[in-house]
PDB file of C-alpha atoms in Angstrom:
ATOM      1  CA  MET E1024      30.283 -23.761  36.779  1.00 61.00           C
ATOM      2  CA  GLN E1025      27.980 -21.485  38.734  1.00 75.00           C
ATOM      3  CA  ASP E1026      25.207 -19.739  36.804  1.00 88.00           C
ATOM      4  CA  LYS E1027      26.849 -16.307  37.160  1.00 90.00           C
ATOM      5  CA  GLN E1028      30.161 -17.599  35.849  1.00 93.00           C
ATOM      6  CA  LEU E1029      28.428 -19.390  32.979  1.00 94.00           C
ATOM      7  CA  TYR E1030      26.512 -16.188  32.181  1.00 95.00           C
ATOM      8  CA  ASN E1031      29.695 -14.097  32.034  1.00 95.00           C
ATOM      9  CA  ILE E1032      31.626 -16.711  30.067  1.00 96.00           C
ATOM     10  CA  THR E1033      28.799 -16.872  27.523  1.00 96.00           C
ATOM     11  CA  ILE E1034      28.687 -13.095  27.052  1.00 97.00           C
ATOM     12  CA  ALA E1035      32.453 -12.876  26.590  1.00 96.00           C
ATOM     13  CA  LEU E1036      32.365 -15.797  24.146  1.00 96.00           C
ATOM     14  CA  ALA E1037      29.603 -14.025  22.243  1.00 96.00           C
ATOM     15  CA  GLY E1038      31.989 -11.087  21.947  1.00 97.00           C
ATOM     16  CA  VAL E1039      34.639 -13.353  20.423  1.00 95.00           C
ATOM     17  CA  ALA E1040      32.065 -15.002  18.151  1.00 94.00           C
ATOM     18  CA  GLN E1041      30.799 -11.609  17.013  1.00 96.00           C
ATOM     19  CA  ALA E1042      34.253 -10.376  16.014  1.00 96.00           C
ATOM     20  CA  ALA E1043      35.136 -13.694  14.347  1.00 93.00           C
ATOM     21  CA  SER E1044      31.870 -13.786  12.387  1.00 94.00           C
ATOM     22  CA  LEU E1045      32.305 -10.188  11.226  1.00 96.00           C
ATOM     23  CA  VAL E1046      35.801 -11.026   9.952  1.00 95.00           C
ATOM     24  CA  LYS E1047      34.358 -13.953   7.993  1.00 93.00           C
ATOM     25  CA  GLU E1048      31.490 -11.820   6.678  1.00 95.00           C
ATOM     26  CA  LEU E1049      33.724  -8.983   5.520  1.00 97.00           C
ATOM     27  CA  ALA E1050      36.421 -11.220   4.024  1.00 95.00           C
ATOM     28  CA  GLN E1051      33.947 -13.246   1.990  1.00 94.00           C
ATOM     29  CA  THR E1052      31.313 -10.678   1.004  1.00 95.00           C
ATOM     30  CA  GLY E1053      32.861  -7.255   1.524  1.00 95.00           C
ATOM     31  CA  LYS E1054      29.890  -6.340   3.735  1.00 95.00           C
ATOM     32  CA  LEU E1055      29.362  -5.943   7.477  1.00 94.00           C
ATOM     33  CA  ASP E1056      26.576  -5.804  10.008  1.00 96.00           C
ATOM     34  CA  ASP E1057      27.197  -2.169  10.915  1.00 96.00           C
ATOM     35  CA  ASP E1058      25.716  -2.277  14.414  1.00 97.00           C
ATOM     36  CA  ALA E1059      27.657  -5.410  15.368  1.00 97.00           C
ATOM     37  CA  TYR E1060      30.832  -3.892  13.908  1.00 98.00           C
ATOM     38  CA  GLN E1061      30.421  -0.736  15.968  1.00 98.00           C
ATOM     39  CA  THR E1062      29.827  -2.805  19.111  1.00 98.00           C
ATOM     40  CA  SER E1063      32.979  -4.866  18.585  1.00 98.00           C
ATOM     41  CA  ILE E1064      35.138  -1.775  18.075  1.00 98.00           C
ATOM     42  CA  TYR E1065      33.481  -0.091  21.081  1.00 97.00           C
ATOM     43  CA  SER E1066      34.384  -3.048  23.317  1.00 97.00           C
ATOM     44  CA  ILE E1067      38.110  -2.569  22.703  1.00 96.00           C
ATOM     45  CA  PHE E1068      38.145   0.676  24.682  1.00 95.00           C
ATOM     46  CA  GLN E1069      35.944  -0.372  27.650  1.00 94.00           C
ATOM     47  CA  THR E1070      38.569  -1.118  30.281  1.00 88.00           C
ATOM     48  CA  ASP E1071      36.657   0.055  33.363  1.00 89.00           C
ATOM     49  CA  ALA E1072      33.059  -0.959  32.620  1.00 91.00           C
ATOM     50  CA  PRO E1073      30.845  -1.695  35.675  1.00 92.00           C
ATOM     51  CA  ASP E1074      29.932  -5.154  34.380  1.00 94.00           C
ATOM     52  CA  LEU E1075      30.464  -7.393  31.363  1.00 94.00           C
ATOM     53  CA  PRO E1076      27.362  -6.379  29.357  1.00 95.00           C
ATOM     54  CA  ALA E1077      28.471  -2.740  29.660  1.00 96.00           C
ATOM     55  CA  VAL E1078      31.676  -3.600  27.774  1.00 97.00           C
ATOM     56  CA  TYR E1079      29.474  -4.046  24.708  1.00 97.00           C
ATOM     57  CA  GLY E1080      27.065  -1.220  25.470  1.00 96.00           C
ATOM     58  CA  GLY E1081      24.377  -3.557  26.791  1.00 95.00           C
ATOM     59  CA  LEU E1082      23.194  -7.119  26.128  1.00 94.00           C
ATOM     60  CA  GLU E1083      21.098  -6.066  23.134  1.00 95.00           C
ATOM     61  CA  LYS E1084      24.311  -4.990  21.384  1.00 96.00           C
ATOM     62  CA  ILE E1085      25.705  -8.512  21.518  1.00 96.00           C
ATOM     63  CA  LYS E1086      22.686 -10.299  19.973  1.00 96.00           C
ATOM     64  CA  PHE E1087      24.564 -10.867  16.717  1.00 96.00           C
ATOM     65  CA  GLY E1088      27.366 -12.577  18.647  1.00 96.00           C
ATOM     66  CA  LEU E1089      24.979 -14.701  20.715  1.00 96.00           C
ATOM     67  CA  GLU E1090      23.223 -15.931  17.572  1.00 95.00           C
ATOM     68  CA  LYS E1091      26.534 -16.788  15.905  1.00 94.00           C
ATOM     69  CA  LEU E1092      27.817 -18.489  19.069  1.00 94.00           C
ATOM     70  CA  ILE E1093      24.808 -20.798  19.121  1.00 93.00           C
ATOM     71  CA  LEU E1094      25.494 -21.822  15.524  1.00 89.00           C
ATOM     72  CA  MET E1095      29.168 -22.374  16.295  1.00 88.00           C
ATOM     73  CA  LEU E1096      28.397 -24.602  19.284  1.00 86.00           C
ATOM     74  CA  ASP E1097      25.810 -26.739  17.503  1.00 78.00           C
ATOM     75  CA  PRO E1098      27.528 -30.046  16.597  1.00 66.00           C
ATOM     76  CA  PRO E1099      28.835 -31.262  14.246  1.00 53.00           C
ATOM     77  CA  THR E1100      29.813 -27.776  13.080  1.00 57.00           C
ATOM     78  CA  LEU E1101      33.275 -26.437  12.312  1.00 58.00           C
ATOM     79  CA  LEU E1102      32.655 -23.124  10.627  1.00 71.00           C
ATOM     80  CA  VAL E1103      35.316 -20.739   9.369  1.00 79.00           C
ATOM     81  CA  GLN E1104      34.395 -18.327  12.161  1.00 84.00           C
ATOM     82  CA  THR E1105      34.843 -21.159  14.694  1.00 83.00           C
ATOM     83  CA  ARG E1106      38.433 -21.524  13.525  1.00 86.00           C
ATOM     84  CA  TYR E1107      38.903 -17.779  13.910  1.00 89.00           C
ATOM     85  CA  MET E1108      37.479 -17.903  17.435  1.00 88.00           C
ATOM     86  CA  LEU E1109      39.806 -20.721  18.505  1.00 87.00           C
ATOM     87  CA  SER E1110      42.771 -18.934  16.902  1.00 89.00           C
ATOM     88  CA  LEU E1111      41.926 -15.703  18.733  1.00 90.00           C
ATOM     89  CA  MET E1112      41.881 -17.584  22.024  1.00 90.00           C
ATOM     90  CA  ARG E1113      45.249 -19.145  21.284  1.00 87.00           C
ATOM     91  CA  LEU E1114      46.704 -15.770  20.310  1.00 87.00           C
ATOM     92  CA  GLN E1115      45.282 -14.093  23.413  1.00 88.00           C
ATOM     93  CA  LYS E1116      46.962 -16.673  25.630  1.00 87.00           C
ATOM     94  CA  LYS E1117      50.340 -15.929  24.057  1.00 85.00           C
ATOM     95  CA  ILE E1118      49.874 -12.157  24.401  1.00 85.00           C
ATOM     96  CA  THR E1119      48.891 -12.207  28.079  1.00 87.00           C
ATOM     97  CA  ARG E1120      51.972 -14.281  28.893  1.00 86.00           C
ATOM     98  CA  SER E1121      54.149 -11.319  27.839  1.00 84.00           C
ATOM     99  CA  SER E1122      54.015  -8.429  30.315  1.00 86.00           C
ATOM    100  CA  LYS E1123      56.051  -6.323  27.880  1.00 86.00           C
ATOM    101  CA  MET E1124      53.503  -6.833  25.109  1.00 85.00           C
ATOM    102  CA  MET E1125      50.603  -6.133  27.481  1.00 86.00           C
ATOM    103  CA  ARG E1126      52.153  -2.820  28.566  1.00 90.00           C
ATOM    104  CA  LEU E1127      52.807  -1.804  24.973  1.00 89.00           C
ATOM    105  CA  LEU E1128      49.309  -2.799  23.932  1.00 90.00           C
ATOM    106  CA  SER E1129      47.773  -0.824  26.787  1.00 90.00           C
ATOM    107  CA  LYS E1130      49.837   2.255  25.930  1.00 92.00           C
ATOM    108  CA  ARG E1131      48.846   2.174  22.260  1.00 93.00           C
ATOM    109  CA  LEU E1132      45.171   1.663  23.077  1.00 93.00           C
ATOM    110  CA  ASP E1133      45.223   4.630  25.479  1.00 92.00           C
ATOM    111  CA  GLN E1134      46.629   6.787  22.692  1.00 92.00           C
ATOM    112  CA  THR E1135      43.972   5.593  20.250  1.00 94.00           C
ATOM    113  CA  LYS E1136      41.216   6.192  22.815  1.00 92.00           C
ATOM    114  CA  LYS E1137      42.133   9.884  22.796  1.00 91.00           C
ATOM    115  CA  GLN E1138      41.609   9.886  19.043  1.00 92.00           C
ATOM    116  CA  VAL E1139      38.114   8.437  19.549  1.00 93.00           C
ATOM    117  CA  GLU E1140      37.316  11.402  21.766  1.00 89.00           C
ATOM    118  CA  TYR E1141      38.639  13.805  19.121  1.00 90.00           C
ATOM    119  CA  PHE E1142      37.219  12.142  16.005  1.00 93.00           C
ATOM    120  CA  SER E1143      34.647   9.327  16.440  1.00 94.00           C
ATOM    121  CA  LEU E1144      34.615   5.618  17.194  1.00 96.00           C
ATOM    122  CA  LEU E1145      34.606   4.440  13.569  1.00 96.00           C
ATOM    123  CA  HIS E1146      36.595   7.300  12.070  1.00 96.00           C
ATOM    124  CA  PRO E1147      39.156   6.033   9.506  1.00 96.00           C
ATOM    125  CA  THR E1148      42.000   7.397  11.651  1.00 96.00           C
ATOM    126  CA  VAL E1149      40.855   5.327  14.638  1.00 97.00           C
ATOM    127  CA  ILE E1150      40.401   2.145  12.588  1.00 97.00           C
ATOM    128  CA  THR E1151      43.805   2.677  10.963  1.00 97.00           C
ATOM    129  CA  ASN E1152      45.448   2.929  14.363  1.00 96.00           C
ATOM    130  CA  LEU E1153      43.681  -0.165  15.688  1.00 97.00           C
ATOM    131  CA  ALA E1154      44.807  -2.051  12.587  1.00 96.00           C
ATOM    132  CA  ASP E1155      48.371  -0.818  13.137  1.00 95.00           C
ATOM    133  CA  ILE E1156      48.270  -2.030  16.751  1.00 94.00           C
ATOM    134  CA  TYR E1157      47.286  -5.493  15.563  1.00 92.00           C
ATOM    135  CA  LEU E1158      49.841  -5.498  12.750  1.00 90.00           C
ATOM    136  CA  ASN E1159      52.795  -4.069  14.678  1.00 88.00           C
ATOM    137  CA  ILE E1160      52.259  -5.659  18.093  1.00 85.00           C
ATOM    138  CA  ILE E1161      50.080  -8.754  17.911  1.00 83.00           C
ATOM    139  CA  SER E1162      51.378  -9.928  14.531  1.00 75.00           C
ATOM    140  CA  LEU E1163      54.889 -10.083  15.989  1.00 74.00           C
ATOM    141  CA  PHE E1164      54.006 -13.456  17.484  1.00 75.00           C
ATOM    142  CA  ARG E1165      54.898 -16.466  15.359  1.00 72.00           C
ATOM    143  CA  PHE E1166      51.333 -17.708  15.502  1.00 77.00           C
ATOM    144  CA  ARG E1167      49.305 -15.938  12.812  1.00 79.00           C
ATOM    145  CA  ILE E1168      45.612 -15.968  12.027  1.00 87.00           C
ATOM    146  CA  ILE E1169      45.023 -16.758   8.372  1.00 87.00           C
ATOM    147  CA  VAL E1170      41.956 -14.991   6.961  1.00 91.00           C
ATOM    148  CA  TRP E1171      40.123 -16.810   4.178  1.00 90.00           C
ATOM    149  CA  GLY E1172      38.069 -14.819   1.698  1.00 92.00           C
ATOM    150  CA  ASN E1173      37.708 -13.144  -1.663  1.00 94.00           C
ATOM    151  CA  GLN E1174      41.134 -11.937  -2.747  1.00 94.00           C
ATOM    152  CA  ARG E1175      39.657  -8.890  -4.441  1.00 95.00           C
ATOM    153  CA  ILE E1176      38.109  -7.896  -1.111  1.00 96.00           C
ATOM    154  CA  LEU E1177      41.173  -8.702   0.962  1.00 94.00           C
ATOM    155  CA  ILE E1178      43.583  -6.587  -1.104  1.00 94.00           C
ATOM    156  CA  ALA E1179      41.535  -3.447  -0.461  1.00 96.00           C
ATOM    157  CA  PRO E1180      43.419  -1.519   2.285  1.00 95.00           C
ATOM    158  CA  GLU E1181      40.210  -0.297   3.943  1.00 96.00           C
ATOM    159  CA  ASN E1182      38.889  -3.855   4.309  1.00 97.00           C
ATOM    160  CA  MET E1183      42.147  -5.178   5.752  1.00 96.00           C
ATOM    161  CA  LYS E1184      42.202  -2.371   8.304  1.00 97.00           C
ATOM    162  CA  LYS E1185      38.690  -3.269   9.426  1.00 97.00           C
ATOM    163  CA  ILE E1186      39.583  -6.976   9.601  1.00 97.00           C
ATOM    164  CA  ARG E1187      42.646  -6.288  11.755  1.00 96.00           C
ATOM    165  CA  ALA E1188      40.639  -3.985  14.019  1.00 97.00           C
ATOM    166  CA  LEU E1189      38.035  -6.743  14.413  1.00 97.00           C
ATOM    167  CA  LEU E1190      40.703  -9.319  15.206  1.00 95.00           C
ATOM    168  CA  LEU E1191      41.929  -6.952  17.918  1.00 95.00           C
ATOM    169  CA  ALA E1192      38.351  -6.794  19.249  1.00 96.00           C
ATOM    170  CA  GLY E1193      38.296 -10.587  19.236  1.00 96.00           C
ATOM    171  CA  VAL E1194      41.474 -10.690  21.283  1.00 94.00           C
ATOM    172  CA  ARG E1195      39.922  -8.212  23.731  1.00 93.00           C
ATOM    173  CA  SER E1196      36.858 -10.413  24.240  1.00 96.00           C
ATOM    174  CA  SER E1197      39.118 -13.460  24.557  1.00 94.00           C
ATOM    175  CA  VAL E1198      40.923 -11.719  27.414  1.00 93.00           C
ATOM    176  CA  LEU E1199      37.571 -11.110  29.116  1.00 94.00           C
ATOM    177  CA  TRP E1200      36.525 -14.718  28.528  1.00 94.00           C
ATOM    178  CA  ARG E1201      39.713 -15.936  30.205  1.00 93.00           C
ATOM    179  CA  GLN E1202      39.274 -13.476  33.098  1.00 92.00           C
ATOM    180  CA  MET E1203      35.744 -14.788  33.686  1.00 93.00           C
ATOM    181  CA  GLY E1204      37.130 -18.304  34.116  1.00 92.00           C
ATOM    182  CA  GLY E1205      36.805 -19.488  30.536  1.00 89.00           C
ATOM    183  CA  SER E1206      38.881 -22.363  29.191  1.00 87.00           C
ATOM    184  CA  ARG E1207      39.094 -24.443  26.015  1.00 82.00           C
ATOM    185  CA  PHE E1208      38.210 -27.445  28.220  1.00 84.00           C
ATOM    186  CA  GLN E1209      34.722 -25.920  28.678  1.00 85.00           C
ATOM    187  CA  LEU E1210      34.263 -25.600  24.916  1.00 82.00           C
ATOM    188  CA  ILE E1211      34.564 -29.374  24.702  1.00 79.00           C
ATOM    189  CA  PHE E1212      32.719 -30.548  27.794  1.00 84.00           C
ATOM    190  CA  SER E1213      30.341 -27.651  28.584  1.00 89.00           C
ATOM    191  CA  ARG E1214      29.391 -26.516  25.089  1.00 88.00           C
ATOM    192  CA  ALA E1215      25.742 -27.541  25.562  1.00 90.00           C
ATOM    193  CA  LYS E1216      25.500 -25.502  28.774  1.00 93.00           C
ATOM    194  CA  ILE E1217      27.070 -22.472  27.096  1.00 94.00           C
ATOM    195  CA  ARG E1218      24.777 -22.833  24.076  1.00 94.00           C
ATOM    196  CA  ASP E1219      21.709 -23.112  26.328  1.00 94.00           C
ATOM    197  CA  MET E1220      22.779 -20.011  28.270  1.00 95.00           C
ATOM    198  CA  ALA E1221      23.178 -18.076  25.001  1.00 96.00           C
ATOM    199  CA  LYS E1222      19.656 -19.159  23.993  1.00 95.00           C
ATOM    200  CA  LYS E1223      18.312 -18.133  27.409  1.00 95.00           C
ATOM    201  CA  ILE E1224      19.872 -14.663  27.133  1.00 95.00           C
ATOM    202  CA  LEU E1225      18.411 -14.219  23.639  1.00 95.00           C
ATOM    203  CA  THR E1226      14.989 -15.305  24.910  1.00 93.00           C
ATOM    204  CA  GLU E1227      15.167 -12.713  27.678  1.00 90.00           C
ATOM    205  CA  LEU E1228      16.008 -10.120  25.046  1.00 88.00           C
ATOM    206  CA  GLY E1229      12.872 -11.101  23.188  1.00 80.00           C
ATOM    207  CA  GLN E1230      14.575 -12.949  20.344  1.00 57.00           C
TER     208      GLN E1230
END
C-alpha cells in the first residue's frame, strides 16, 4: 500500500471503529461520547466532501475512532466493538452488491438530509428516520448484527434508534473504507501498518 492509500484506509476504518465503539458504549452503559456521536451521524450525509477527513468534519473529529481503532488492532484483542466492525464490513459488502438497495438507500438519505436542514443534525426526527432506514432497508438482509448490552437499556426506544443510526454510520464508513481500497485481507496482514498510521495521525493532532 502507498502511504496515501494507507492514510485514507486508516481514516475510514477509524470511522467504522468510532461507530462500532459508540454502539458498544451505548448498549452497555446507556451513555455516549456526544462529540463522537455527532461526528458519526454527520458523516452519513457527507456525500460530496472534498476529501476523506472532511466527511467527518476534520481529523480532530475522528480522534475517538482512531484511539479505539488502535485498541482493536492491538493483538491478541477481540473486543465486542471489533465484532461489530467486522459485521458492518460484511453487511456493507452485501448492500453494495444490490443496485436496487443502493438506490433506495440514497433516496431515503436525501429525504432525511432535507430534515437536517429544517430541524438539526441530532433532532429526534432525524435520528428516528435514520433508524427507520436501517431497520426497513438494511435489516432486510438475512445477515443481522446482534447488539450485546444491558437489556434495560436496549428496550428503550430512544436508545435503539440511536444504535441503529450509528450502525448506519458504520455502514457508511465501511463503504468509504472499501472505496479507498480497503479489504479484510489488510486487517490480517497489514494491521500493524494501519495501527502505526493511526498512531501517527494522533501524534500529528497532538494526542
